[in-house]
Amino acid sequence: MNAYNWDWSILIAPETLKSLGLGIETTLLVSLISLVIGTTLGFLIAAARIARIPVLGQIIYVYVELFRTTPALVQLIWIFYVLPLILGVHLTPMVAGVIALSLNSSAFLSEVFRGGLASIDRGQHDASFVLGLTTWQKYTAVLIPQTVRRVLPSVTNQFVALLKESSLLSVIAVTDLTYLFQVQVADTYRPLELYSGLAIAYFCVTYPLILVVRYIERRFPIL
């Protein structure tokens, strides 16, 4: 058996560095867009569940549990290959990936927001009613600011999770970090060096965010 000759210089080759830059850019962009959409949907879902609207509440419950209990990879494949057949429209890999990550994260974030909203003392609701605040004013001036402070660490942590889950998009040819490194492996036949470099790249991107999460948890402890 021949010994494998390591060649770490492949990690600083122009094509590898180009793939690294483009991959990180796409990964961050997809993750950020998905977080914004997922956070918005998650809060709306949480508010609807708190309101206990008949029928709608049951539909939302099924939606949340479906996306929380099925693999993200299966959801991605279904949205990319099956959803276009149902809707009769073409989805680009990037759009399908954002939709999949957004819906998946919204299901988890909705539970985070629901817990945050439920943790607010009932007296806050009563005080809003006494002051004559509308529902919109109650949420924007009273409930949302307090909820954001309580769930901020969890939301930031979800962004870290999205960064890692974005690697799944490589299976539908989204030019993220994982996909571009897979292309490099196919071109250079250097899987050990490149996949090791890929792991280091994800570490360098996510670890600073983990430190941010820890800082936020200390700065804004759950009340």
mmCIF file with all atom_site columns, C-alpha atoms in Angstrom:
data_model
loop_
_atom_site.group_PDB
_atom_site.id
_atom_site.type_symbol
_atom_site.label_atom_id
_atom_site.label_alt_id
_atom_site.label_comp_id
_atom_site.label_asym_id
_atom_site.label_entity_id
_atom_site.label_seq_id
_atom_site.pdbx_PDB_ins_code
_atom_site.Cartn_x
_atom_site.Cartn_y
_atom_site.Cartn_z
_atom_site.occupancy
_atom_site.B_iso_or_equiv
_atom_site.pdbx_formal_charge
_atom_site.auth_seq_id
_atom_site.auth_comp_id
_atom_site.auth_asym_id
_atom_site.auth_atom_id
_atom_site.pdbx_PDB_model_num
ATOM 1   C CA . MET A 1 1   ? 0.000   0.000  0.000   1.00 0.00 ? 1   MET A CA 1
ATOM 2   C CA . ASN A 1 2   ? 1.456   3.330  -1.082  1.00 0.00 ? 2   ASN A CA 1
ATOM 3   C CA . ALA A 1 3   ? 1.721   6.102  1.471   1.00 0.00 ? 3   ALA A CA 1
ATOM 4   C CA . TYR A 1 4   ? -0.337  9.190  0.721   1.00 0.00 ? 4   TYR A CA 1
ATOM 5   C CA . ASN A 1 5   ? 1.802   12.213 -0.145  1.00 0.00 ? 5   ASN A CA 1
ATOM 6   C CA . TRP A 1 6   ? 0.275   15.253 1.493   1.00 0.00 ? 6   TRP A CA 1
ATOM 7   C CA . ASP A 1 7   ? 0.443   18.487 -0.456  1.00 0.00 ? 7   ASP A CA 1
ATOM 8   C CA . TRP A 1 8   ? -0.891  21.356 1.659   1.00 0.00 ? 8   TRP A CA 1
ATOM 9   C CA . SER A 1 9   ? 0.142   23.882 -0.973  1.00 0.00 ? 9   SER A CA 1
ATOM 10  C CA . ILE A 1 10  ? -3.132  23.104 -2.738  1.00 0.00 ? 10  ILE A CA 1
ATOM 11  C CA . LEU A 1 11  ? -4.908  25.154 -0.058  1.00 0.00 ? 11  LEU A CA 1
ATOM 12  C CA . ILE A 1 12  ? -3.167  28.346 -1.150  1.00 0.00 ? 12  ILE A CA 1
ATOM 13  C CA . ALA A 1 13  ? -3.473  27.708 -4.873  1.00 0.00 ? 13  ALA A CA 1
ATOM 14  C CA . PRO A 1 14  ? -5.248  30.553 -6.752  1.00 0.00 ? 14  PRO A CA 1
ATOM 15  C CA . GLU A 1 15  ? -8.250  28.401 -7.684  1.00 0.00 ? 15  GLU A CA 1
ATOM 16  C CA . THR A 1 16  ? -8.677  27.202 -4.093  1.00 0.00 ? 16  THR A CA 1
ATOM 17  C CA . LEU A 1 17  ? -8.496  30.717 -2.694  1.00 0.00 ? 17  LEU A CA 1
ATOM 18  C CA . LYS A 1 18  ? -10.991 31.875 -5.318  1.00 0.00 ? 18  LYS A CA 1
ATOM 19  C CA . SER A 1 19  ? -13.364 29.050 -4.369  1.00 0.00 ? 19  SER A CA 1
ATOM 20  C CA . LEU A 1 20  ? -12.885 29.923 -0.703  1.00 0.00 ? 20  LEU A CA 1
ATOM 21  C CA . GLY A 1 21  ? -13.837 33.564 -1.225  1.00 0.00 ? 21  GLY A CA 1
ATOM 22  C CA . LEU A 1 22  ? -16.839 32.890 -3.454  1.00 0.00 ? 22  LEU A CA 1
ATOM 23  C CA . GLY A 1 23  ? -17.988 30.007 -1.274  1.00 0.00 ? 23  GLY A CA 1
ATOM 24  C CA . ILE A 1 24  ? -17.908 31.989 1.961   1.00 0.00 ? 24  ILE A CA 1
ATOM 25  C CA . GLU A 1 25  ? -19.729 34.878 0.264   1.00 0.00 ? 25  GLU A CA 1
ATOM 26  C CA . THR A 1 26  ? -22.523 32.601 -0.977  1.00 0.00 ? 26  THR A CA 1
ATOM 27  C CA . THR A 1 27  ? -22.746 30.708 2.315   1.00 0.00 ? 27  THR A CA 1
ATOM 28  C CA . LEU A 1 28  ? -23.068 33.898 4.365   1.00 0.00 ? 28  LEU A CA 1
ATOM 29  C CA . LEU A 1 29  ? -25.552 35.434 1.923   1.00 0.00 ? 29  LEU A CA 1
ATOM 30  C CA . VAL A 1 30  ? -27.834 32.381 1.868   1.00 0.00 ? 30  VAL A CA 1
ATOM 31  C CA . SER A 1 31  ? -27.650 31.997 5.641   1.00 0.00 ? 31  SER A CA 1
ATOM 32  C CA . LEU A 1 32  ? -28.383 35.671 6.320   1.00 0.00 ? 32  LEU A CA 1
ATOM 33  C CA . ILE A 1 33  ? -31.337 35.834 3.930   1.00 0.00 ? 33  ILE A CA 1
ATOM 34  C CA . SER A 1 34  ? -32.740 32.612 5.365   1.00 0.00 ? 34  SER A CA 1
ATOM 35  C CA . LEU A 1 35  ? -32.341 33.938 8.905   1.00 0.00 ? 35  LEU A CA 1
ATOM 36  C CA . VAL A 1 36  ? -34.195 37.168 8.113   1.00 0.00 ? 36  VAL A CA 1
ATOM 37  C CA . ILE A 1 37  ? -37.070 35.340 6.415   1.00 0.00 ? 37  ILE A CA 1
ATOM 38  C CA . GLY A 1 38  ? -37.115 32.571 8.996   1.00 0.00 ? 38  GLY A CA 1
ATOM 39  C CA . THR A 1 39  ? -37.117 35.030 11.894  1.00 0.00 ? 39  THR A CA 1
ATOM 40  C CA . THR A 1 40  ? -39.997 37.027 10.405  1.00 0.00 ? 40  THR A CA 1
ATOM 41  C CA . LEU A 1 41  ? -42.063 33.911 9.700   1.00 0.00 ? 41  LEU A CA 1
ATOM 42  C CA . GLY A 1 42  ? -41.150 32.434 13.054  1.00 0.00 ? 42  GLY A CA 1
ATOM 43  C CA . PHE A 1 43  ? -42.405 35.445 14.980  1.00 0.00 ? 43  PHE A CA 1
ATOM 44  C CA . LEU A 1 44  ? -45.647 35.618 12.992  1.00 0.00 ? 44  LEU A CA 1
ATOM 45  C CA . ILE A 1 45  ? -46.226 31.909 13.578  1.00 0.00 ? 45  ILE A CA 1
ATOM 46  C CA . ALA A 1 46  ? -45.512 32.286 17.286  1.00 0.00 ? 46  ALA A CA 1
ATOM 47  C CA . ALA A 1 47  ? -47.909 35.245 17.580  1.00 0.00 ? 47  ALA A CA 1
ATOM 48  C CA . ALA A 1 48  ? -50.623 33.294 15.758  1.00 0.00 ? 48  ALA A CA 1
ATOM 49  C CA . ARG A 1 49  ? -50.188 30.302 18.071  1.00 0.00 ? 49  ARG A CA 1
ATOM 50  C CA . ILE A 1 50  ? -50.294 32.524 21.150  1.00 0.00 ? 50  ILE A CA 1
ATOM 51  C CA . ALA A 1 51  ? -53.513 34.087 19.826  1.00 0.00 ? 51  ALA A CA 1
ATOM 52  C CA . ARG A 1 52  ? -55.028 30.587 19.483  1.00 0.00 ? 52  ARG A CA 1
ATOM 53  C CA . ILE A 1 53  ? -56.883 31.363 16.277  1.00 0.00 ? 53  ILE A CA 1
ATOM 54  C CA . PRO A 1 54  ? -59.233 28.447 15.431  1.00 0.00 ? 54  PRO A CA 1
ATOM 55  C CA . VAL A 1 55  ? -58.273 26.251 12.446  1.00 0.00 ? 55  VAL A CA 1
ATOM 56  C CA . LEU A 1 56  ? -55.259 28.441 11.657  1.00 0.00 ? 56  LEU A CA 1
ATOM 57  C CA . GLY A 1 57  ? -53.658 27.330 14.911  1.00 0.00 ? 57  GLY A CA 1
ATOM 58  C CA . GLN A 1 58  ? -54.050 23.678 13.927  1.00 0.00 ? 58  GLN A CA 1
ATOM 59  C CA . ILE A 1 59  ? -52.592 24.280 10.476  1.00 0.00 ? 59  ILE A CA 1
ATOM 60  C CA . ILE A 1 60  ? -49.630 26.102 11.985  1.00 0.00 ? 60  ILE A CA 1
ATOM 61  C CA . TYR A 1 61  ? -49.100 23.284 14.486  1.00 0.00 ? 61  TYR A CA 1
ATOM 62  C CA . VAL A 1 62  ? -48.861 20.737 11.667  1.00 0.00 ? 62  VAL A CA 1
ATOM 63  C CA . TYR A 1 63  ? -46.484 23.012 9.756   1.00 0.00 ? 63  TYR A CA 1
ATOM 64  C CA . VAL A 1 64  ? -44.157 23.494 12.723  1.00 0.00 ? 64  VAL A CA 1
ATOM 65  C CA . GLU A 1 65  ? -44.061 19.830 13.688  1.00 0.00 ? 65  GLU A CA 1
ATOM 66  C CA . LEU A 1 66  ? -43.563 18.739 10.073  1.00 0.00 ? 66  LEU A CA 1
ATOM 67  C CA . PHE A 1 67  ? -40.479 20.879 9.597   1.00 0.00 ? 67  PHE A CA 1
ATOM 68  C CA . ARG A 1 68  ? -39.103 20.100 13.062  1.00 0.00 ? 68  ARG A CA 1
ATOM 69  C CA . THR A 1 69  ? -39.413 16.327 12.718  1.00 0.00 ? 69  THR A CA 1
ATOM 70  C CA . THR A 1 70  ? -38.236 15.735 9.136   1.00 0.00 ? 70  THR A CA 1
ATOM 71  C CA . PRO A 1 71  ? -34.611 15.984 7.944   1.00 0.00 ? 71  PRO A CA 1
ATOM 72  C CA . ALA A 1 72  ? -33.579 19.308 6.446   1.00 0.00 ? 72  ALA A CA 1
ATOM 73  C CA . LEU A 1 73  ? -32.005 17.443 3.513   1.00 0.00 ? 73  LEU A CA 1
ATOM 74  C CA . VAL A 1 74  ? -35.316 15.761 2.669   1.00 0.00 ? 74  VAL A CA 1
ATOM 75  C CA . GLN A 1 75  ? -37.092 19.119 2.853   1.00 0.00 ? 75  GLN A CA 1
ATOM 76  C CA . LEU A 1 76  ? -34.514 20.654 0.516   1.00 0.00 ? 76  LEU A CA 1
ATOM 77  C CA . ILE A 1 77  ? -34.808 17.871 -2.047  1.00 0.00 ? 77  ILE A CA 1
ATOM 78  C CA . TRP A 1 78  ? -38.610 17.961 -1.915  1.00 0.00 ? 78  TRP A CA 1
ATOM 79  C CA . ILE A 1 79  ? -38.750 21.720 -2.403  1.00 0.00 ? 79  ILE A CA 1
ATOM 80  C CA . PHE A 1 80  ? -36.245 21.651 -5.276  1.00 0.00 ? 80  PHE A CA 1
ATOM 81  C CA . TYR A 1 81  ? -37.617 18.650 -7.187  1.00 0.00 ? 81  TYR A CA 1
ATOM 82  C CA . VAL A 1 82  ? -41.274 18.224 -6.163  1.00 0.00 ? 82  VAL A CA 1
ATOM 83  C CA . LEU A 1 83  ? -42.568 21.723 -5.409  1.00 0.00 ? 83  LEU A CA 1
ATOM 84  C CA . PRO A 1 84  ? -41.889 23.010 -8.970  1.00 0.00 ? 84  PRO A CA 1
ATOM 85  C CA . LEU A 1 85  ? -43.971 20.119 -10.353 1.00 0.00 ? 85  LEU A CA 1
ATOM 86  C CA . ILE A 1 86  ? -46.861 21.044 -8.074  1.00 0.00 ? 86  ILE A CA 1
ATOM 87  C CA . LEU A 1 87  ? -46.680 24.798 -8.711  1.00 0.00 ? 87  LEU A CA 1
ATOM 88  C CA . GLY A 1 88  ? -45.654 24.534 -12.333 1.00 0.00 ? 88  GLY A CA 1
ATOM 89  C CA . VAL A 1 89  ? -42.772 26.972 -11.870 1.00 0.00 ? 89  VAL A CA 1
ATOM 90  C CA . HIS A 1 90  ? -39.012 26.665 -12.104 1.00 0.00 ? 90  HIS A CA 1
ATOM 91  C CA . LEU A 1 91  ? -36.965 27.255 -8.974  1.00 0.00 ? 91  LEU A CA 1
ATOM 92  C CA . THR A 1 92  ? -33.272 28.004 -9.220  1.00 0.00 ? 92  THR A CA 1
ATOM 93  C CA . PRO A 1 93  ? -31.047 26.087 -6.783  1.00 0.00 ? 93  PRO A CA 1
ATOM 94  C CA . MET A 1 94  ? -30.388 29.282 -4.830  1.00 0.00 ? 94  MET A CA 1
ATOM 95  C CA . VAL A 1 95  ? -34.086 30.129 -4.458  1.00 0.00 ? 95  VAL A CA 1
ATOM 96  C CA . ALA A 1 96  ? -34.985 26.556 -3.512  1.00 0.00 ? 96  ALA A CA 1
ATOM 97  C CA . GLY A 1 97  ? -32.182 26.523 -0.963  1.00 0.00 ? 97  GLY A CA 1
ATOM 98  C CA . VAL A 1 98  ? -33.292 29.794 0.645   1.00 0.00 ? 98  VAL A CA 1
ATOM 99  C CA . ILE A 1 99  ? -36.903 28.599 0.791   1.00 0.00 ? 99  ILE A CA 1
ATOM 100 C CA . ALA A 1 100 ? -35.894 25.316 2.417   1.00 0.00 ? 100 ALA A CA 1
ATOM 101 C CA . LEU A 1 101 ? -33.612 26.894 5.009   1.00 0.00 ? 101 LEU A CA 1
ATOM 102 C CA . SER A 1 102 ? -36.110 29.679 5.745   1.00 0.00 ? 102 SER A CA 1
ATOM 103 C CA . LEU A 1 103 ? -39.031 27.323 6.322   1.00 0.00 ? 103 LEU A CA 1
ATOM 104 C CA . ASN A 1 104 ? -36.918 24.966 8.411   1.00 0.00 ? 104 ASN A CA 1
ATOM 105 C CA . SER A 1 105 ? -35.523 27.732 10.608  1.00 0.00 ? 105 SER A CA 1
ATOM 106 C CA . SER A 1 106 ? -38.931 29.414 10.965  1.00 0.00 ? 106 SER A CA 1
ATOM 107 C CA . ALA A 1 107 ? -40.333 26.251 12.537  1.00 0.00 ? 107 ALA A CA 1
ATOM 108 C CA . PHE A 1 108 ? -37.607 26.163 15.189  1.00 0.00 ? 108 PHE A CA 1
ATOM 109 C CA . LEU A 1 109 ? -37.579 29.919 15.736  1.00 0.00 ? 109 LEU A CA 1
ATOM 110 C CA . SER A 1 110 ? -41.362 29.990 16.148  1.00 0.00 ? 110 SER A CA 1
ATOM 111 C CA . GLU A 1 111 ? -40.972 27.825 19.250  1.00 0.00 ? 111 GLU A CA 1
ATOM 112 C CA . VAL A 1 112 ? -38.219 30.113 20.512  1.00 0.00 ? 112 VAL A CA 1
ATOM 113 C CA . PHE A 1 113 ? -40.422 33.185 20.037  1.00 0.00 ? 113 PHE A CA 1
ATOM 114 C CA . ARG A 1 114 ? -43.464 31.427 21.476  1.00 0.00 ? 114 ARG A CA 1
ATOM 115 C CA . GLY A 1 115 ? -41.507 30.625 24.602  1.00 0.00 ? 115 GLY A CA 1
ATOM 116 C CA . GLY A 1 116 ? -40.269 34.210 24.780  1.00 0.00 ? 116 GLY A CA 1
ATOM 117 C CA . LEU A 1 117 ? -43.746 35.674 24.394  1.00 0.00 ? 117 LEU A CA 1
ATOM 118 C CA . ALA A 1 118 ? -45.229 33.221 26.891  1.00 0.00 ? 118 ALA A CA 1
ATOM 119 C CA . SER A 1 119 ? -42.576 34.115 29.470  1.00 0.00 ? 119 SER A CA 1
ATOM 120 C CA . ILE A 1 120 ? -43.701 37.745 29.612  1.00 0.00 ? 120 ILE A CA 1
ATOM 121 C CA . ASP A 1 121 ? -45.751 38.419 32.715  1.00 0.00 ? 121 ASP A CA 1
ATOM 122 C CA . ARG A 1 122 ? -49.503 38.620 32.196  1.00 0.00 ? 122 ARG A CA 1
ATOM 123 C CA . GLY A 1 123 ? -49.437 41.996 33.892  1.00 0.00 ? 123 GLY A CA 1
ATOM 124 C CA . GLN A 1 124 ? -47.734 43.452 30.821  1.00 0.00 ? 124 GLN A CA 1
ATOM 125 C CA . HIS A 1 125 ? -50.749 42.501 28.716  1.00 0.00 ? 125 HIS A CA 1
ATOM 126 C CA . ASP A 1 126 ? -53.156 43.904 31.286  1.00 0.00 ? 126 ASP A CA 1
ATOM 127 C CA . ALA A 1 127 ? -51.210 47.153 31.541  1.00 0.00 ? 127 ALA A CA 1
ATOM 128 C CA . SER A 1 128 ? -51.313 47.535 27.752  1.00 0.00 ? 128 SER A CA 1
ATOM 129 C CA . PHE A 1 129 ? -55.078 47.080 27.805  1.00 0.00 ? 129 PHE A CA 1
ATOM 130 C CA . VAL A 1 130 ? -55.500 49.625 30.607  1.00 0.00 ? 130 VAL A CA 1
ATOM 131 C CA . LEU A 1 131 ? -53.397 52.149 28.705  1.00 0.00 ? 131 LEU A CA 1
ATOM 132 C CA . GLY A 1 132 ? -55.654 51.694 25.685  1.00 0.00 ? 132 GLY A CA 1
ATOM 133 C CA . LEU A 1 133 ? -52.916 50.386 23.399  1.00 0.00 ? 133 LEU A CA 1
ATOM 134 C CA . THR A 1 134 ? -53.929 48.703 20.170  1.00 0.00 ? 134 THR A CA 1
ATOM 135 C CA . THR A 1 135 ? -52.736 45.158 19.448  1.00 0.00 ? 135 THR A CA 1
ATOM 136 C CA . TRP A 1 136 ? -50.062 46.557 17.133  1.00 0.00 ? 136 TRP A CA 1
ATOM 137 C CA . GLN A 1 137 ? -48.885 49.037 19.762  1.00 0.00 ? 137 GLN A CA 1
ATOM 138 C CA . LYS A 1 138 ? -48.867 46.361 22.438  1.00 0.00 ? 138 LYS A CA 1
ATOM 139 C CA . TYR A 1 139 ? -46.588 44.131 20.387  1.00 0.00 ? 139 TYR A CA 1
ATOM 140 C CA . THR A 1 140 ? -44.248 46.807 19.025  1.00 0.00 ? 140 THR A CA 1
ATOM 141 C CA . ALA A 1 141 ? -43.901 48.885 22.197  1.00 0.00 ? 141 ALA A CA 1
ATOM 142 C CA . VAL A 1 142 ? -44.240 46.307 24.965  1.00 0.00 ? 142 VAL A CA 1
ATOM 143 C CA . LEU A 1 143 ? -43.979 42.659 23.957  1.00 0.00 ? 143 LEU A CA 1
ATOM 144 C CA . ILE A 1 144 ? -41.476 42.577 21.093  1.00 0.00 ? 144 ILE A CA 1
ATOM 145 C CA . PRO A 1 145 ? -38.685 44.556 22.850  1.00 0.00 ? 145 PRO A CA 1
ATOM 146 C CA . GLN A 1 146 ? -38.854 42.263 25.879  1.00 0.00 ? 146 GLN A CA 1
ATOM 147 C CA . THR A 1 147 ? -39.106 39.125 23.742  1.00 0.00 ? 147 THR A CA 1
ATOM 148 C CA . VAL A 1 148 ? -36.131 40.081 21.582  1.00 0.00 ? 148 VAL A CA 1
ATOM 149 C CA . ARG A 1 149 ? -33.913 40.468 24.625  1.00 0.00 ? 149 ARG A CA 1
ATOM 150 C CA . ARG A 1 150 ? -34.905 37.058 25.940  1.00 0.00 ? 150 ARG A CA 1
ATOM 151 C CA . VAL A 1 151 ? -34.534 35.144 22.662  1.00 0.00 ? 151 VAL A CA 1
ATOM 152 C CA . LEU A 1 152 ? -31.540 36.975 21.161  1.00 0.00 ? 152 LEU A CA 1
ATOM 153 C CA . PRO A 1 153 ? -29.012 34.282 22.167  1.00 0.00 ? 153 PRO A CA 1
ATOM 154 C CA . SER A 1 154 ? -31.184 31.559 20.627  1.00 0.00 ? 154 SER A CA 1
ATOM 155 C CA . VAL A 1 155 ? -31.697 33.528 17.408  1.00 0.00 ? 155 VAL A CA 1
ATOM 156 C CA . THR A 1 156 ? -27.956 34.132 17.094  1.00 0.00 ? 156 THR A CA 1
ATOM 157 C CA . ASN A 1 157 ? -27.356 30.454 17.735  1.00 0.00 ? 157 ASN A CA 1
ATOM 158 C CA . GLN A 1 158 ? -29.801 29.634 14.939  1.00 0.00 ? 158 GLN A CA 1
ATOM 159 C CA . PHE A 1 159 ? -27.682 31.681 12.555  1.00 0.00 ? 159 PHE A CA 1
ATOM 160 C CA . VAL A 1 160 ? -24.695 29.498 13.434  1.00 0.00 ? 160 VAL A CA 1
ATOM 161 C CA . ALA A 1 161 ? -26.832 26.426 12.739  1.00 0.00 ? 161 ALA A CA 1
ATOM 162 C CA . LEU A 1 162 ? -27.918 27.890 9.386   1.00 0.00 ? 162 LEU A CA 1
ATOM 163 C CA . LEU A 1 163 ? -24.302 28.415 8.372   1.00 0.00 ? 163 LEU A CA 1
ATOM 164 C CA . LYS A 1 164 ? -23.609 24.741 8.936   1.00 0.00 ? 164 LYS A CA 1
ATOM 165 C CA . GLU A 1 165 ? -26.860 23.533 7.377   1.00 0.00 ? 165 GLU A CA 1
ATOM 166 C CA . SER A 1 166 ? -26.190 25.617 4.259   1.00 0.00 ? 166 SER A CA 1
ATOM 167 C CA . SER A 1 167 ? -23.652 22.941 3.292   1.00 0.00 ? 167 SER A CA 1
ATOM 168 C CA . LEU A 1 168 ? -26.664 20.771 2.384   1.00 0.00 ? 168 LEU A CA 1
ATOM 169 C CA . LEU A 1 169 ? -27.318 23.082 -0.557  1.00 0.00 ? 169 LEU A CA 1
ATOM 170 C CA . SER A 1 170 ? -24.325 21.568 -2.330  1.00 0.00 ? 170 SER A CA 1
ATOM 171 C CA . VAL A 1 171 ? -26.508 18.563 -3.263  1.00 0.00 ? 171 VAL A CA 1
ATOM 172 C CA . ILE A 1 172 ? -28.566 20.798 -5.569  1.00 0.00 ? 172 ILE A CA 1
ATOM 173 C CA . ALA A 1 173 ? -25.480 22.561 -6.981  1.00 0.00 ? 173 ALA A CA 1
ATOM 174 C CA . VAL A 1 174 ? -25.698 25.833 -5.070  1.00 0.00 ? 174 VAL A CA 1
ATOM 175 C CA . THR A 1 175 ? -22.199 27.310 -5.329  1.00 0.00 ? 175 THR A CA 1
ATOM 176 C CA . ASP A 1 176 ? -21.623 27.466 -1.599  1.00 0.00 ? 176 ASP A CA 1
ATOM 177 C CA . LEU A 1 177 ? -18.402 26.658 0.224   1.00 0.00 ? 177 LEU A CA 1
ATOM 178 C CA . THR A 1 178 ? -18.940 22.885 0.238   1.00 0.00 ? 178 THR A CA 1
ATOM 179 C CA . TYR A 1 179 ? -19.922 22.643 -3.427  1.00 0.00 ? 179 TYR A CA 1
ATOM 180 C CA . LEU A 1 180 ? -16.950 24.677 -4.674  1.00 0.00 ? 180 LEU A CA 1
ATOM 181 C CA . PHE A 1 181 ? -14.526 22.587 -2.623  1.00 0.00 ? 181 PHE A CA 1
ATOM 182 C CA . GLN A 1 182 ? -16.109 19.427 -4.024  1.00 0.00 ? 182 GLN A CA 1
ATOM 183 C CA . VAL A 1 183 ? -15.409 20.779 -7.500  1.00 0.00 ? 183 VAL A CA 1
ATOM 184 C CA . GLN A 1 184 ? -11.814 21.433 -6.492  1.00 0.00 ? 184 GLN A CA 1
ATOM 185 C CA . VAL A 1 185 ? -11.481 17.879 -5.188  1.00 0.00 ? 185 VAL A CA 1
ATOM 186 C CA . ALA A 1 186 ? -12.764 16.512 -8.495  1.00 0.00 ? 186 ALA A CA 1
ATOM 187 C CA . ASP A 1 187 ? -10.257 18.653 -10.414 1.00 0.00 ? 187 ASP A CA 1
ATOM 188 C CA . THR A 1 188 ? -7.172  18.051 -8.249  1.00 0.00 ? 188 THR A CA 1
ATOM 189 C CA . TYR A 1 189 ? -7.740  14.618 -6.669  1.00 0.00 ? 189 TYR A CA 1
ATOM 190 C CA . ARG A 1 190 ? -6.672  16.052 -3.313  1.00 0.00 ? 190 ARG A CA 1
ATOM 191 C CA . PRO A 1 191 ? -9.629  15.140 -1.035  1.00 0.00 ? 191 PRO A CA 1
ATOM 192 C CA . LEU A 1 192 ? -7.716  14.916 2.245   1.00 0.00 ? 192 LEU A CA 1
ATOM 193 C CA . GLU A 1 193 ? -6.142  18.348 2.014   1.00 0.00 ? 193 GLU A CA 1
ATOM 194 C CA . LEU A 1 194 ? -9.176  20.112 0.558   1.00 0.00 ? 194 LEU A CA 1
ATOM 195 C CA . TYR A 1 195 ? -11.785 18.581 2.850   1.00 0.00 ? 195 TYR A CA 1
ATOM 196 C CA . SER A 1 196 ? -9.520  19.298 5.808   1.00 0.00 ? 196 SER A CA 1
ATOM 197 C CA . GLY A 1 197 ? -9.273  22.877 4.570   1.00 0.00 ? 197 GLY A CA 1
ATOM 198 C CA . LEU A 1 198 ? -13.062 22.973 4.183   1.00 0.00 ? 198 LEU A CA 1
ATOM 199 C CA . ALA A 1 199 ? -13.525 21.961 7.809   1.00 0.00 ? 199 ALA A CA 1
ATOM 200 C CA . ILE A 1 200 ? -11.048 24.641 8.911   1.00 0.00 ? 200 ILE A CA 1
ATOM 201 C CA . ALA A 1 201 ? -12.866 27.236 6.791   1.00 0.00 ? 201 ALA A CA 1
ATOM 202 C CA . TYR A 1 202 ? -16.208 26.456 8.449   1.00 0.00 ? 202 TYR A CA 1
ATOM 203 C CA . PHE A 1 203 ? -14.528 26.603 11.849  1.00 0.00 ? 203 PHE A CA 1
ATOM 204 C CA . CYS A 1 204 ? -13.043 30.027 11.092  1.00 0.00 ? 204 CYS A CA 1
ATOM 205 C CA . VAL A 1 205 ? -16.450 31.324 10.007  1.00 0.00 ? 205 VAL A CA 1
ATOM 206 C CA . THR A 1 206 ? -18.599 29.826 12.762  1.00 0.00 ? 206 THR A CA 1
ATOM 207 C CA . TYR A 1 207 ? -16.338 30.010 15.809  1.00 0.00 ? 207 TYR A CA 1
ATOM 208 C CA . PRO A 1 208 ? -16.325 33.851 15.979  1.00 0.00 ? 208 PRO A CA 1
ATOM 209 C CA . LEU A 1 209 ? -20.126 33.693 15.826  1.00 0.00 ? 209 LEU A CA 1
ATOM 210 C CA . ILE A 1 210 ? -20.150 31.207 18.694  1.00 0.00 ? 210 ILE A CA 1
ATOM 211 C CA . LEU A 1 211 ? -18.096 33.691 20.707  1.00 0.00 ? 211 LEU A CA 1
ATOM 212 C CA . VAL A 1 212 ? -20.680 36.358 19.853  1.00 0.00 ? 212 VAL A CA 1
ATOM 213 C CA . VAL A 1 213 ? -23.437 34.041 21.093  1.00 0.00 ? 213 VAL A CA 1
ATOM 214 C CA . ARG A 1 214 ? -21.598 33.507 24.375  1.00 0.00 ? 214 ARG A CA 1
ATOM 215 C CA . TYR A 1 215 ? -21.124 37.257 24.787  1.00 0.00 ? 215 TYR A CA 1
ATOM 216 C CA . ILE A 1 216 ? -24.801 37.921 24.117  1.00 0.00 ? 216 ILE A CA 1
ATOM 217 C CA . GLU A 1 217 ? -25.793 35.231 26.614  1.00 0.00 ? 217 GLU A CA 1
ATOM 218 C CA . ARG A 1 218 ? -23.695 36.976 29.274  1.00 0.00 ? 218 ARG A CA 1
ATOM 219 C CA . ARG A 1 219 ? -24.795 40.456 28.235  1.00 0.00 ? 219 ARG A CA 1
ATOM 220 C CA . PHE A 1 220 ? -28.499 39.630 27.962  1.00 0.00 ? 220 PHE A CA 1
ATOM 221 C CA . PRO A 1 221 ? -29.228 36.789 30.390  1.00 0.00 ? 221 PRO A CA 1
ATOM 222 C CA . ILE A 1 222 ? -32.687 35.228 30.217  1.00 0.00 ? 222 ILE A CA 1
ATOM 223 C CA . LEU A 1 223 ? -34.807 36.896 32.869  1.00 0.00 ? 223 LEU A CA 1
#
